[in-house]
Amino acid sequence: MAKYTIGLDYGTDSVRSLLVDVETGEEVASAVFHYPRWEKGMYCDAPVNRFRQHPGDYLEGLEFTIVEALKQAPAGVAENVVGISVDTTGSTPVAVDEKGTPLSLTPGFEENPNAMFVLWKDHTAVKEAEEINALAKKWDIDFTKFEGGIYSSEWFWAKLLHVIREDAGVFRAAYSWVEHCDWIPAILTGNTNPKTLKRSRCAAGHKAMWHEAFGGLPSEEFLTALDPMLAGLKDRLYKETFTCDVSAGTLTSEWAEKLGLSTDVVVGVGAFDAHLGAVGAEIEPYYLSKVMGTSTCDMLIAPMEEVGDKLVNGICGQVDGSIVPGMMGLEAGQSAFGDIYAWFKRVLEWPLKNILAESELLDEVTKQKLINETSDKIIAKLSEEAAKIPIDESGIVALDWMNGRRTPDANQNLKGAIAGLNLGSDAPRIFRALVEATAFGSKAINDRFIAEGVRIDGVIALGGVAKKSPLVMQIVADVLDMPIKVARSEQACALGSAMAAAVAAGVYSSTAEAQKNMGGGIETEYHPIPENVEKYKALYAKYKKFGKFIEFEY
Amino acid sequence: MAKYTIGLDYGTDSVRSLLVDVETGEEVASAVFHYPRWEKGMYCDAPVNRFRQHPGDYLEGLEFTIVEALKQAPAGVAENVVGISVDTTGSTPVAVDEKGTPLSLTPGFEENPNAMFVLWKDHTAVKEAEEINALAKKWDIDFTKFEGGIYSSEWFWAKLLHVIREDAGVFRAAYSWVEHCDWIPAILTGNTNPKTLKRSRCAAGHKAMWHEAFGGLPSEEFLTALDPMLAGLKDRLYKETFTCDVSAGTLTSEWAEKLGLSTDVVVGVGAFDAHLGAVGAEIEPYYLSKVMGTSTCDMLIAPMEEVGDKLVNGICGQVDGSIVPGMMGLEAGQSAFGDIYAWFKRVLEWPLKNILAESELLDEVTKQKLINETSDKIIAKLSEEAAKIPIDESGIVALDWMNGRRTPDANQNLKGAIAGLNLGSDAPRIFRALVEATAFGSKAINDRFIAEGVRIDGVIALGGVAKKSPLVMQIVADVLDMPIKVARSEQACALGSAMAAAVAAGVYSSTAEAQKNMGGGIETEYHPIPENVEKYKALYAKYKKFGKFIEFEY
């Protein structure tokens, strides 16, 4: 009888399970659960970029998606599930008590956003990230150096520091802090003790300044210099970290029963969604795996002996084993990608949602239908029209920093810009320039890797934009002057988790072996068009020049 | 019995007559005629900025609007009309035969766009303007110096040169060329002979490099160096020019009959619409009269003895008597003002006109109604929302060069830009930044006048935007740090023409006297708010810095 693993992929808005045949890679069943509290906007304050998630959303999704997928699967499958692995967004830490229970699940903190998971894209800690950077720059050891040299407000310590400053009560009540990707395996295996639960190398190394060279987390002196309230916390966090090929334990009887699985099921150590997405999309050495969605996460693996501890400046992380155990994992990314298209869509929707919505010509139901119908078609129609516009015809050049810049050289204070507008600059022309800007942002990252001595042989793309937009993909291929393979799996992150589970459960001895057997292969390949490549060189030079002005002189 | 004059105002889309009581200034009757061929887009090619108008549109409008206004007027008024003056757009020249008949009214040229009036906003002659500038810069006399030192594609010689290059047949068939504002009085008085018809100082001085110091038009050597085909044309144009207080003659019996007026009616020498608009809005020395519409025309008059022949650099013209006879007329302007708001409206309308328009949820009639209703409200609703946004809150700064820059320092190659965008930059925030950009463009003009030693004591605003948008007017007052009076007359150009007619007909001995008796006064006054003035100083500095980069380094 075949064996199966379950990959569980916690995204920003929903969690998805994927039940996979470990021998053939066949995706047997899948289920999705949208976070109900999150969907209502609870605990969030979008205008100030406060994004929090309630642990209940995660727990309910955990149970629902696995039970639901097993329901869809043929009889006998549940009995043959051998492993579960989890990927989540990150850094998405939560304050926990001594038992590892998120404070928001304990009395007195039920409605407190600071006692919730602080979602990756929460930007309330911009000031605290600046503090960390300021201190890191004058400290004898630069603890940020393996994280690109610039600490982000999206990361672990900045978020903790922000809670200290904003809500000391929560911070004092917290015994420790746990990343989302560590908490789910902890719950499933029953080992929620913050001092002993298995911590992900990926989260620790990329977001918490953990590194073997530092003997673990940053020194007590550094942390207490940031804030005296951090004193002693280090001892209640962790020293050791684990890659995703390691087992975190087996299912507790309680969860085995809830899910309808055996207590023999191995639960792998968790990792971040993008990283396991890269695994699912069959990342290989020197191929940049680009998760292209609202933002991008660009990952590259290289043999330790070739990259080793050589620092790659200006990217956002390099951690031994963070993507594929045994390989150096290098991470970069763009703070906004599809989000820029979505922003422009929102701008264009404004008359629909603010004027047409008030019209008395139609009844409410028809009006809402019409608004939704129109709104839903905006990106597709813009893409269709933008595809007809010759490169460089519009003269518009944009900067893709509408959500700051993650890499190269993180700077969250940067903003987007559009130049070259005239009275004939219509919506498709502006849209095309925004797409080109996101491609130029990708090129700046590739250039940096290469300048730092890390070659790139090609790109493997995954994520919503990679799957859905041939316009964007062709432009990126032309701008990068590099072929791009699009991974076939619709659920690369969940598939990567299922692969990791297969390794953690001992079905395969390495990630590469799991990929070889379970991988879905390539769906499409985009090849750069030489004529376009040449034209984009000139536009890219304008992008760089414009960016330099906005960054340094404006 | 009272006396009356008729002001005839030829705008871009329509012509309007205004019948005014010369003693009280009472606006007795008025009529509008929309150019029928123009409305169908005939002879035009918008994507390449080719805009031509057929003489028939003008002639039909001439007859219709005067006859119609007289119909509305009480009995006895027609008999007491003593003068007609005309203002038109410009430079809007047409190729004519020996009798002064536009070629498009002669056999073989009926449908030829190059035989039509080349409308002010036609930009087909960009290359030719560059040629003129290149030659002017190396010539011993700079013939462009009284036109701001930079010749525009919107002006007389560039347009002629473009016709030579594009359609030599038309050029060869033309005996001479006549401006729209000179052709109408020529027609009405029967003196259409190109060599003797009275030419407007305003058109000649601002657009054709005519100046007394040059002995008239540029030298034969200069013109033939531009193109040998220009040889001899100068002699078939003019040497002398006339201000709008001069009579061009009286009505021919044919036109007197057509219009129902006496052959004693004096027809004044024509002028440009903005200039007579400034007269109608009661321009006074050192008050900048700002016609704020799709673009702006900013006019200032100063006593000859105070400004004289001192050159004011970087504005677009200074001509003795071009606005008010006897005063130095100085002209500047922004290439796009309301046009920038209209551009943004078009961008926002895109989903309505390209997606919603295709919806099958509604019948065509309702759909069209809904689109129009929504579209018509965009600017008003954007203004309402933008007014609530605190200055500097959005961080967006834009450049108002979407149609190039007319002044200071004309540069039609410049383009607009928007910086400081983030994912929260919504349509009202962008709109507010665009409004601020147009105000900054106004400030740059004021700064230039002052830097060149021409003081500005205040602003008199007229035109559609001045009348309709308190948001824009308050922002302009705050940015300029100067009070702005809005002229009361709804038809300042036509009223100015009626005033000019009263002077030409001898009712008044000066423009100032006509203004005193016929002027409509002030409707509203906007005062700068000190707190806003301070905030805008910082934003204006950003605008200048951004502009400098885009102009010189991008």
PDB file of C-alpha atoms in Angstrom, chain A residues 223-415:
ATOM      1  CA  LEU A 223      19.828  42.366  23.872  1.00  0.00           C
ATOM      2  CA  THR A 224      19.773  44.231  27.182  1.00  0.00           C
ATOM      3  CA  ALA A 225      21.411  47.219  25.497  1.00  0.00           C
ATOM      4  CA  LEU A 226      18.407  47.237  23.188  1.00  0.00           C
ATOM      5  CA  ASP A 227      16.104  47.154  26.185  1.00  0.00           C
ATOM      6  CA  PRO A 228      16.697  46.055  29.766  1.00  0.00           C
ATOM      7  CA  MET A 229      13.390  44.236  29.660  1.00  0.00           C
ATOM      8  CA  LEU A 230      14.948  41.688  27.305  1.00  0.00           C
ATOM      9  CA  ALA A 231      17.196  40.518  30.170  1.00  0.00           C
ATOM     10  CA  GLY A 232      17.051  36.768  30.659  1.00  0.00           C
ATOM     11  CA  LEU A 233      14.688  36.134  27.751  1.00  0.00           C
ATOM     12  CA  LYS A 234      17.421  34.482  25.719  1.00  0.00           C
ATOM     13  CA  ASP A 235      17.541  31.614  28.216  1.00  0.00           C
ATOM     14  CA  ARG A 236      13.823  31.079  27.789  1.00  0.00           C
ATOM     15  CA  LEU A 237      14.154  30.977  24.002  1.00  0.00           C
ATOM     16  CA  TYR A 238      16.643  28.581  22.414  1.00  0.00           C
ATOM     17  CA  LYS A 239      20.224  27.840  21.593  1.00  0.00           C
ATOM     18  CA  GLU A 240      19.817  24.982  19.187  1.00  0.00           C
ATOM     19  CA  THR A 241      17.828  25.056  15.939  1.00  0.00           C
ATOM     20  CA  PHE A 242      16.692  22.376  13.508  1.00  0.00           C
ATOM     21  CA  THR A 243      16.300  21.975   9.795  1.00  0.00           C
ATOM     22  CA  CYS A 244      13.079  20.709   8.296  1.00  0.00           C
ATOM     23  CA  ASP A 245      14.380  17.182   7.700  1.00  0.00           C
ATOM     24  CA  VAL A 246      14.297  16.612  11.455  1.00  0.00           C
ATOM     25  CA  SER A 247      11.341  15.081  13.255  1.00  0.00           C
ATOM     26  CA  ALA A 248       9.748  17.230  15.941  1.00  0.00           C
ATOM     27  CA  GLY A 249       8.004  14.171  17.359  1.00  0.00           C
ATOM     28  CA  THR A 250       4.839  12.219  16.668  1.00  0.00           C
ATOM     29  CA  LEU A 251       1.190  13.134  16.937  1.00  0.00           C
ATOM     30  CA  THR A 252      -0.314  13.299  20.418  1.00  0.00           C
ATOM     31  CA  SER A 253      -3.184  10.926  20.949  1.00  0.00           C
ATOM     32  CA  GLU A 254      -5.496  13.887  21.267  1.00  0.00           C
ATOM     33  CA  TRP A 255      -4.556  15.251  17.848  1.00  0.00           C
ATOM     34  CA  ALA A 256      -4.343  11.786  16.299  1.00  0.00           C
ATOM     35  CA  GLU A 257      -7.926  11.281  17.307  1.00  0.00           C
ATOM     36  CA  LYS A 258      -9.083  14.710  16.184  1.00  0.00           C
ATOM     37  CA  LEU A 259      -7.516  14.241  12.788  1.00  0.00           C
ATOM     38  CA  GLY A 260      -8.264  10.567  12.356  1.00  0.00           C
ATOM     39  CA  LEU A 261      -4.582   9.637  12.067  1.00  0.00           C
ATOM     40  CA  SER A 262      -2.256   7.314  13.935  1.00  0.00           C
ATOM     41  CA  THR A 263      -0.008   8.420  16.791  1.00  0.00           C
ATOM     42  CA  ASP A 264       2.911   7.104  14.707  1.00  0.00           C
ATOM     43  CA  VAL A 265       2.648   9.994  12.297  1.00  0.00           C
ATOM     44  CA  VAL A 266       5.884  11.977  12.355  1.00  0.00           C
ATOM     45  CA  VAL A 267       5.623  15.745  12.555  1.00  0.00           C
ATOM     46  CA  GLY A 268       8.527  17.541  10.895  1.00  0.00           C
ATOM     47  CA  VAL A 269      10.190  20.697  12.169  1.00  0.00           C
ATOM     48  CA  GLY A 270       8.446  23.655  10.553  1.00  0.00           C
ATOM     49  CA  ALA A 271       9.801  26.193   8.141  1.00  0.00           C
ATOM     50  CA  PHE A 272       8.710  29.320   6.330  1.00  0.00           C
ATOM     51  CA  ASP A 273       6.265  29.064   3.481  1.00  0.00           C
ATOM     52  CA  ALA A 274       8.509  30.502   0.800  1.00  0.00           C
ATOM     53  CA  HIS A 275      11.355  28.192   1.726  1.00  0.00           C
ATOM     54  CA  LEU A 276       9.270  25.049   1.533  1.00  0.00           C
ATOM     55  CA  GLY A 277       7.690  26.523  -1.595  1.00  0.00           C
ATOM     56  CA  ALA A 278      11.130  26.566  -3.137  1.00  0.00           C
ATOM     57  CA  VAL A 279      11.562  22.944  -2.127  1.00  0.00           C
ATOM     58  CA  GLY A 280       8.183  22.070  -3.645  1.00  0.00           C
ATOM     59  CA  ALA A 281       9.166  23.843  -6.840  1.00  0.00           C
ATOM     60  CA  GLU A 282      12.317  21.726  -6.953  1.00  0.00           C
ATOM     61  CA  ILE A 283      14.910  24.325  -6.137  1.00  0.00           C
ATOM     62  CA  GLU A 284      18.373  23.306  -7.243  1.00  0.00           C
ATOM     63  CA  PRO A 285      21.780  24.902  -6.651  1.00  0.00           C
ATOM     64  CA  TYR A 286      22.251  28.294  -8.337  1.00  0.00           C
ATOM     65  CA  TYR A 287      18.686  28.429  -9.632  1.00  0.00           C
ATOM     66  CA  LEU A 288      16.909  31.377  -8.063  1.00  0.00           C
ATOM     67  CA  SER A 289      13.543  30.205  -6.790  1.00  0.00           C
ATOM     68  CA  LYS A 290      11.246  33.153  -7.003  1.00  0.00           C
ATOM     69  CA  VAL A 291       7.937  33.058  -5.163  1.00  0.00           C
ATOM     70  CA  MET A 292       5.982  35.690  -7.005  1.00  0.00           C
ATOM     71  CA  GLY A 293       2.875  36.788  -5.205  1.00  0.00           C
ATOM     72  CA  THR A 294       1.897  39.969  -3.387  1.00  0.00           C
ATOM     73  CA  SER A 295       5.614  40.326  -2.655  1.00  0.00           C
ATOM     74  CA  THR A 296       8.459  38.086  -3.766  1.00  0.00           C
ATOM     75  CA  CYS A 297      10.737  35.793  -1.862  1.00  0.00           C
ATOM     76  CA  ASP A 298      13.817  34.931  -3.863  1.00  0.00           C
ATOM     77  CA  MET A 299      15.787  31.949  -2.695  1.00  0.00           C
ATOM     78  CA  LEU A 300      19.010  30.410  -3.799  1.00  0.00           C
ATOM     79  CA  ILE A 301      20.860  27.385  -2.489  1.00  0.00           C
ATOM     80  CA  ALA A 302      24.542  26.671  -2.921  1.00  0.00           C
ATOM     81  CA  PRO A 303      26.836  23.977  -1.585  1.00  0.00           C
ATOM     82  CA  MET A 304      28.350  25.014   1.745  1.00  0.00           C
ATOM     83  CA  GLU A 305      31.865  24.531   0.463  1.00  0.00           C
ATOM     84  CA  GLU A 306      31.253  27.011  -2.342  1.00  0.00           C
ATOM     85  CA  VAL A 307      29.569  29.819  -0.396  1.00  0.00           C
ATOM     86  CA  GLY A 308      30.461  28.923   3.179  1.00  0.00           C
ATOM     87  CA  ASP A 309      30.444  31.885   5.501  1.00  0.00           C
ATOM     88  CA  LYS A 310      31.307  34.419   2.832  1.00  0.00           C
ATOM     89  CA  LEU A 311      28.916  37.299   3.362  1.00  0.00           C
ATOM     90  CA  VAL A 312      26.573  38.242   0.561  1.00  0.00           C
ATOM     91  CA  ASN A 313      25.866  41.934   1.191  1.00  0.00           C
ATOM     92  CA  GLY A 314      22.492  43.576   0.878  1.00  0.00           C
ATOM     93  CA  ILE A 315      20.341  40.464   0.558  1.00  0.00           C
ATOM     94  CA  CYS A 316      18.114  39.611   3.479  1.00  0.00           C
ATOM     95  CA  GLY A 317      19.560  36.401   4.772  1.00  0.00           C
ATOM     96  CA  GLN A 318      21.947  33.510   4.473  1.00  0.00           C
ATOM     97  CA  VAL A 319      21.440  30.539   6.740  1.00  0.00           C
ATOM     98  CA  ASP A 320      22.948  27.092   6.626  1.00  0.00           C
ATOM     99  CA  GLY A 321      20.185  24.610   5.871  1.00  0.00           C
ATOM    100  CA  SER A 322      17.344  27.105   5.976  1.00  0.00           C
ATOM    101  CA  ILE A 323      15.929  25.998   2.644  1.00  0.00           C
ATOM    102  CA  VAL A 324      17.459  22.632   1.891  1.00  0.00           C
ATOM    103  CA  PRO A 325      19.225  20.898   4.755  1.00  0.00           C
ATOM    104  CA  GLY A 326      22.941  20.689   4.066  1.00  0.00           C
ATOM    105  CA  MET A 327      22.968  23.607   1.631  1.00  0.00           C
ATOM    106  CA  MET A 328      23.546  27.293   2.297  1.00  0.00           C
ATOM    107  CA  GLY A 329      20.217  29.055   1.923  1.00  0.00           C
ATOM    108  CA  LEU A 330      20.322  32.597   0.587  1.00  0.00           C
ATOM    109  CA  GLU A 331      17.224  34.778   0.653  1.00  0.00           C
ATOM    110  CA  ALA A 332      16.267  38.024  -0.985  1.00  0.00           C
ATOM    111  CA  GLY A 333      12.942  39.510  -2.062  1.00  0.00           C
ATOM    112  CA  GLN A 334      10.832  42.449  -3.111  1.00  0.00           C
ATOM    113  CA  SER A 335       8.555  44.054  -0.511  1.00  0.00           C
ATOM    114  CA  ALA A 336       5.786  44.435  -3.048  1.00  0.00           C
ATOM    115  CA  PHE A 337       5.195  42.731  -6.359  1.00  0.00           C
ATOM    116  CA  GLY A 338       1.601  41.729  -7.107  1.00  0.00           C
ATOM    117  CA  ASP A 339       0.667  44.180  -4.344  1.00  0.00           C
ATOM    118  CA  ILE A 340       1.684  46.982  -6.690  1.00  0.00           C
ATOM    119  CA  TYR A 341      -0.739  45.766  -9.347  1.00  0.00           C
ATOM    120  CA  ALA A 342      -3.381  45.416  -6.649  1.00  0.00           C
ATOM    121  CA  TRP A 343      -2.683  48.968  -5.507  1.00  0.00           C
ATOM    122  CA  PHE A 344      -3.199  50.314  -9.010  1.00  0.00           C
ATOM    123  CA  LYS A 345      -6.375  48.273  -9.267  1.00  0.00           C
ATOM    124  CA  ARG A 346      -7.621  49.889  -6.054  1.00  0.00           C
ATOM    125  CA  VAL A 347      -6.852  53.333  -7.455  1.00  0.00           C
ATOM    126  CA  LEU A 348      -8.816  52.519 -10.613  1.00  0.00           C
ATOM    127  CA  GLU A 349     -11.699  51.034  -8.636  1.00  0.00           C
ATOM    128  CA  TRP A 350     -12.210  54.239  -6.716  1.00  0.00           C
ATOM    129  CA  PRO A 351     -14.997  55.667  -8.895  1.00  0.00           C
ATOM    130  CA  LEU A 352     -16.783  52.315  -8.822  1.00  0.00           C
ATOM    131  CA  LYS A 353     -16.671  51.996  -5.069  1.00  0.00           C
ATOM    132  CA  ASN A 354     -17.159  55.637  -4.165  1.00  0.00           C
ATOM    133  CA  ILE A 355     -19.405  57.087  -6.851  1.00  0.00           C
ATOM    134  CA  LEU A 356     -21.127  54.334  -8.797  1.00  0.00           C
ATOM    135  CA  ALA A 357     -21.862  52.605  -5.490  1.00  0.00           C
ATOM    136  CA  GLU A 358     -24.063  55.591  -4.561  1.00  0.00           C
ATOM    137  CA  SER A 359     -25.966  55.700  -7.825  1.00  0.00           C
ATOM    138  CA  GLU A 360     -29.723  55.627  -7.666  1.00  0.00           C
ATOM    139  CA  LEU A 361     -30.055  54.244 -11.176  1.00  0.00           C
ATOM    140  CA  LEU A 362     -29.782  50.628 -10.012  1.00  0.00           C
ATOM    141  CA  ASP A 363     -30.835  48.474  -7.110  1.00  0.00           C
ATOM    142  CA  GLU A 364     -28.171  47.530  -4.574  1.00  0.00           C
ATOM    143  CA  VAL A 365     -27.821  43.924  -5.696  1.00  0.00           C
ATOM    144  CA  THR A 366     -27.270  44.716  -9.381  1.00  0.00           C
ATOM    145  CA  LYS A 367     -24.933  47.525  -8.414  1.00  0.00           C
ATOM    146  CA  GLN A 368     -22.822  45.257  -6.245  1.00  0.00           C
ATOM    147  CA  LYS A 369     -22.734  42.606  -8.963  1.00  0.00           C
ATOM    148  CA  LEU A 370     -21.685  45.171 -11.526  1.00  0.00           C
ATOM    149  CA  ILE A 371     -18.971  46.603  -9.288  1.00  0.00           C
ATOM    150  CA  ASN A 372     -17.593  43.156  -8.500  1.00  0.00           C
ATOM    151  CA  GLU A 373     -17.753  42.016 -12.096  1.00  0.00           C
ATOM    152  CA  THR A 374     -15.913  45.127 -13.292  1.00  0.00           C
ATOM    153  CA  SER A 375     -13.417  45.108 -10.489  1.00  0.00           C
ATOM    154  CA  ASP A 376     -12.584  41.426 -10.967  1.00  0.00           C
ATOM    155  CA  LYS A 377     -11.679  42.001 -14.585  1.00  0.00           C
ATOM    156  CA  ILE A 378      -9.406  45.008 -14.118  1.00  0.00           C
ATOM    157  CA  ILE A 379      -6.048  43.231 -13.891  1.00  0.00           C
ATOM    158  CA  ALA A 380      -6.799  40.835 -16.748  1.00  0.00           C
ATOM    159  CA  LYS A 381      -8.018  43.597 -19.044  1.00  0.00           C
ATOM    160  CA  LEU A 382      -5.098  45.862 -18.134  1.00  0.00           C
ATOM    161  CA  SER A 383      -2.724  42.992 -18.889  1.00  0.00           C
ATOM    162  CA  GLU A 384      -4.385  42.367 -22.226  1.00  0.00           C
ATOM    163  CA  GLU A 385      -4.058  46.016 -23.248  1.00  0.00           C
ATOM    164  CA  ALA A 386      -0.589  46.461 -21.766  1.00  0.00           C
ATOM    165  CA  ALA A 387       0.677  43.516 -23.807  1.00  0.00           C
ATOM    166  CA  LYS A 388      -0.062  45.484 -26.983  1.00  0.00           C
ATOM    167  CA  ILE A 389       2.078  48.467 -25.993  1.00  0.00           C
ATOM    168  CA  PRO A 390       5.569  48.413 -27.504  1.00  0.00           C
ATOM    169  CA  ILE A 391       8.430  48.551 -24.994  1.00  0.00           C
ATOM    170  CA  ASP A 392       9.574  52.119 -24.369  1.00  0.00           C
ATOM    171  CA  GLU A 393       6.665  53.539 -26.372  1.00  0.00           C
ATOM    172  CA  SER A 394       5.021  55.142 -23.363  1.00  0.00           C
ATOM    173  CA  GLY A 395       8.200  56.610 -21.881  1.00  0.00           C
ATOM    174  CA  ILE A 396       6.925  55.837 -18.390  1.00  0.00           C
ATOM    175  CA  VAL A 397       9.402  54.481 -15.848  1.00  0.00           C
ATOM    176  CA  ALA A 398       8.308  53.554 -12.326  1.00  0.00           C
ATOM    177  CA  LEU A 399       9.991  52.559  -9.079  1.00  0.00           C
ATOM    178  CA  ASP A 400       8.607  49.487  -7.337  1.00  0.00           C
ATOM    179  CA  TRP A 401       9.095  50.740  -3.776  1.00  0.00           C
ATOM    180  CA  MET A 402       5.446  51.318  -2.853  1.00  0.00           C
ATOM    181  CA  ASN A 403       6.017  49.096   0.173  1.00  0.00           C
ATOM    182  CA  GLY A 404       9.635  50.006   0.780  1.00  0.00           C
ATOM    183  CA  ARG A 405      12.503  47.903  -0.486  1.00  0.00           C
ATOM    184  CA  ARG A 406      13.451  44.584   1.016  1.00  0.00           C
ATOM    185  CA  THR A 407      16.507  43.865  -1.162  1.00  0.00           C
ATOM    186  CA  PRO A 408      19.008  44.785  -2.333  1.00  0.00           C
ATOM    187  CA  ASP A 409      19.811  46.901   0.738  1.00  0.00           C
ATOM    188  CA  ALA A 410      16.645  46.973   2.806  1.00  0.00           C
ATOM    189  CA  ASN A 411      15.076  50.393   3.206  1.00  0.00           C
ATOM    190  CA  GLN A 412      11.505  50.484   4.372  1.00  0.00           C
ATOM    191  CA  ASN A 413      11.297  54.243   4.154  1.00  0.00           C
ATOM    192  CA  LEU A 414      11.552  54.254   0.392  1.00  0.00           C
ATOM    193  CA  LYS A 415       8.449  54.932  -1.633  1.00  0.00           C
TER     194      LYS A 415
END
